PDB file of C-alpha atoms in Angstrom:
ATOM      1  CA  MET A1419     -32.046  36.615  30.770  1.00  0.00           C
ATOM      2  CA  ALA A1420     -29.536  33.734  31.447  1.00  0.00           C
ATOM      3  CA  GLU A1421     -28.547  31.346  28.685  1.00  0.00           C
ATOM      4  CA  MET A1422     -30.647  28.220  28.933  1.00  0.00           C
ATOM      5  CA  ILE A1423     -28.850  24.918  28.548  1.00  0.00           C
ATOM      6  CA  PRO A1424     -31.150  22.499  26.696  1.00  0.00           C
ATOM      7  CA  LEU A1425     -31.620  19.008  28.303  1.00  0.00           C
ATOM      8  CA  THR A1426     -30.687  17.449  24.848  1.00  0.00           C
ATOM      9  CA  SER A1427     -27.122  18.380  25.458  1.00  0.00           C
ATOM     10  CA  VAL A1428     -26.884  15.786  28.091  1.00  0.00           C
ATOM     11  CA  LYS A1429     -27.605  13.130  25.661  1.00  0.00           C
ATOM     12  CA  SER A1430     -24.907  14.166  23.537  1.00  0.00           C
ATOM     13  CA  ILE A1431     -22.170  13.431  26.045  1.00  0.00           C
ATOM     14  CA  SER A1432     -22.412   9.647  25.271  1.00  0.00           C
ATOM     15  CA  GLU A1433     -22.371  10.009  21.425  1.00  0.00           C
ATOM     16  CA  PRO A1434     -18.622  10.845  21.116  1.00  0.00           C
ATOM     17  CA  VAL A1435     -17.764   7.566  23.245  1.00  0.00           C
ATOM     18  CA  GLN A1436     -19.943   5.384  20.908  1.00  0.00           C
ATOM     19  CA  SER A1437     -18.514   6.970  17.833  1.00  0.00           C
ATOM     20  CA  GLN A1438     -14.960   6.616  19.053  1.00  0.00           C
ATOM     21  CA  TRP A1439     -15.491   2.987  19.808  1.00  0.00           C
ATOM     22  CA  GLN A1440     -16.640   2.375  16.230  1.00  0.00           C
ATOM     23  CA  LYS A1441     -13.981   4.511  14.682  1.00  0.00           C
ATOM     24  CA  GLY A1442     -10.984   3.064  16.626  1.00  0.00           C
ATOM     25  CA  VAL A1443      -9.951   6.267  18.241  1.00  0.00           C
ATOM     26  CA  SER A1444      -6.536   6.156  19.874  1.00  0.00           C
ATOM     27  CA  PRO A1445      -6.382   6.577  23.796  1.00  0.00           C
ATOM     28  CA  SER A1446      -4.712  10.153  23.421  1.00  0.00           C
ATOM     29  CA  GLU A1447      -7.559  11.313  21.266  1.00  0.00           C
ATOM     30  CA  SER A1448     -10.141   9.776  23.741  1.00  0.00           C
ATOM     31  CA  HIS A1449      -8.467  11.491  26.548  1.00  0.00           C
ATOM     32  CA  ARG A1450      -8.513  14.909  24.677  1.00  0.00           C
ATOM     33  CA  SER A1451     -12.219  14.401  23.772  1.00  0.00           C
ATOM     34  CA  PHE A1452     -13.039  13.375  27.418  1.00  0.00           C
ATOM     35  CA  SER A1453     -11.119  16.361  28.932  1.00  0.00           C
ATOM     36  CA  GLY A1454     -12.818  18.704  26.736  1.00  0.00           C
ATOM     37  CA  GLN A1455     -16.245  17.639  27.495  1.00  0.00           C
ATOM     38  CA  LEU A1456     -15.388  17.558  31.356  1.00  0.00           C
ATOM     39  CA  LYS A1457     -13.900  21.161  30.802  1.00  0.00           C
ATOM     40  CA  ASN A1458     -17.022  22.192  29.119  1.00  0.00           C
ATOM     41  CA  ALA A1459     -19.402  20.819  31.846  1.00  0.00           C
ATOM     42  CA  VAL A1460     -17.304  22.604  34.669  1.00  0.00           C
ATOM     43  CA  GLU A1461     -17.444  25.757  32.769  1.00  0.00           C
ATOM     44  CA  GLN A1462     -21.315  25.432  32.422  1.00  0.00           C
ATOM     45  CA  LEU A1463     -21.652  24.696  36.162  1.00  0.00           C
ATOM     46  CA  ASN A1464     -19.554  27.867  36.947  1.00  0.00           C
ATOM     47  CA  HIS A1465     -21.604  29.859  34.430  1.00  0.00           C
ATOM     48  CA  VAL A1466     -24.861  28.957  36.185  1.00  0.00           C
ATOM     49  CA  GLN A1467     -23.295  29.702  39.649  1.00  0.00           C
ATOM     50  CA  VAL A1468     -21.887  33.133  38.613  1.00  0.00           C
ATOM     51  CA  VAL A1469     -25.440  34.281  36.860  1.00  0.00           C
ATOM     52  CA  SER A1470     -27.138  33.097  40.131  1.00  0.00           C
ATOM     53  CA  ASP A1471     -24.705  35.184  42.264  1.00  0.00           C
ATOM     54  CA  GLU A1472     -25.163  38.217  39.852  1.00  0.00           C
ATOM     55  CA  LYS A1473     -28.809  38.025  40.043  1.00  0.00           C
ATOM     56  CA  THR A1474     -28.845  37.721  43.886  1.00  0.00           C
ATOM     57  CA  LYS A1475     -26.539  40.633  44.205  1.00  0.00           C
ATOM     58  CA  ALA A1476     -28.639  42.791  41.771  1.00  0.00           C
ATOM     59  CA  LEU A1477     -31.764  41.913  43.794  1.00  0.00           C
ATOM     60  CA  ALA A1478     -30.087  42.977  47.077  1.00  0.00           C
ATOM     61  CA  THR A1479     -28.904  46.244  45.671  1.00  0.00           C
ATOM     62  CA  GLY A1480     -32.285  46.864  44.227  1.00  0.00           C
ATOM     63  CA  GLU A1481     -30.962  46.769  40.609  1.00  0.00           C
ATOM     64  CA  ILE A1482     -33.909  44.358  39.652  1.00  0.00           C
ATOM     65  CA  ASP A1483     -37.043  43.537  41.417  1.00  0.00           C
ATOM     66  CA  ASP A1484     -37.923  40.154  39.700  1.00  0.00           C
ATOM     67  CA  LEU A1485     -37.817  37.918  42.897  1.00  0.00           C
ATOM     68  CA  HIS A1486     -39.013  34.855  40.682  1.00  0.00           C
ATOM     69  CA  ASP A1487     -36.239  35.168  38.042  1.00  0.00           C
ATOM     70  CA  VAL A1488     -33.723  35.345  41.135  1.00  0.00           C
ATOM     71  CA  MET A1489     -35.286  32.226  42.704  1.00  0.00           C
ATOM     72  CA  ILE A1490     -35.289  30.313  39.379  1.00  0.00           C
ATOM     73  CA  ALA A1491     -31.679  31.040  38.850  1.00  0.00           C
ATOM     74  CA  SER A1492     -30.744  30.083  42.474  1.00  0.00           C
ATOM     75  CA  GLN A1493     -32.700  26.798  42.118  1.00  0.00           C
ATOM     76  CA  LYS A1494     -30.880  26.186  38.766  1.00  0.00           C
ATOM     77  CA  ALA A1495     -27.641  26.667  40.339  1.00  0.00           C
ATOM     78  CA  GLY A1496     -28.399  24.448  43.251  1.00  0.00           C
ATOM     79  CA  ILE A1497     -29.736  21.559  41.112  1.00  0.00           C
ATOM     80  CA  THR A1498     -26.725  21.760  38.777  1.00  0.00           C
ATOM     81  CA  MET A1499     -24.255  21.596  41.640  1.00  0.00           C
ATOM     82  CA  GLN A1500     -26.163  18.539  43.107  1.00  0.00           C
ATOM     83  CA  THR A1501     -25.940  16.751  39.607  1.00  0.00           C
ATOM     84  CA  ALA A1502     -22.337  17.484  39.532  1.00  0.00           C
ATOM     85  CA  VAL A1503     -21.673  16.111  42.999  1.00  0.00           C
ATOM     86  CA  GLU A1504     -23.835  12.980  42.250  1.00  0.00           C
ATOM     87  CA  VAL A1505     -21.805  12.369  38.810  1.00  0.00           C
ATOM     88  CA  GLN A1506     -18.745  12.927  40.675  1.00  0.00           C
ATOM     89  CA  SER A1507     -19.718  10.443  43.376  1.00  0.00           C
ATOM     90  CA  LYS A1508     -20.643   7.860  40.702  1.00  0.00           C
ATOM     91  CA  VAL A1509     -17.347   8.226  38.903  1.00  0.00           C
ATOM     92  CA  ILE A1510     -15.341   7.644  41.948  1.00  0.00           C
ATOM     93  CA  ASP A1511     -17.355   4.648  42.713  1.00  0.00           C
ATOM     94  CA  ALA A1512     -17.010   3.243  39.260  1.00  0.00           C
ATOM     95  CA  TYR A1513     -13.045   3.933  39.727  1.00  0.00           C
ATOM     96  CA  LYS A1514     -12.961   2.144  42.970  1.00  0.00           C
ATOM     97  CA  GLU A1515     -14.729  -0.784  41.421  1.00  0.00           C
ATOM     98  CA  MET A1516     -12.490  -0.964  38.670  1.00  0.00           C
ATOM     99  CA  MET A1517      -9.579  -0.915  40.957  1.00  0.00           C
ATOM    100  CA  ARG A1518     -10.921  -3.931  42.839  1.00  0.00           C
ATOM    101  CA  MET A1519     -11.150  -5.902  39.755  1.00  0.00           C
ATOM    102  CA  GLN A1520      -8.535  -8.796  39.170  1.00  0.00           C
ATOM    103  CA  VAL A1521      -6.803  -8.814  35.960  1.00  0.00           C
TER     104      VAL A1521
END
């Protein structure tokens, strides 16, 4: 069965930012932390997509016959991708808004 990523992990994304603010973390450390979290999120997205592809291929070749499991994996992959695209869009919008600010 595919590895399930708990929804509580989404909450933990904001925790390092808050703790870094309080601890006075340097910009380079913040950059490393953010890039690590981003890399982890992309790896999780890729993992979900790969699992969905493997299950679809296994169903097509007759290795498995559990259509429900394949459909659930497919929907999970689709929802995960939609979420990633929406987050990307919000980040780009925030960046554009920051660039419009006058200093």
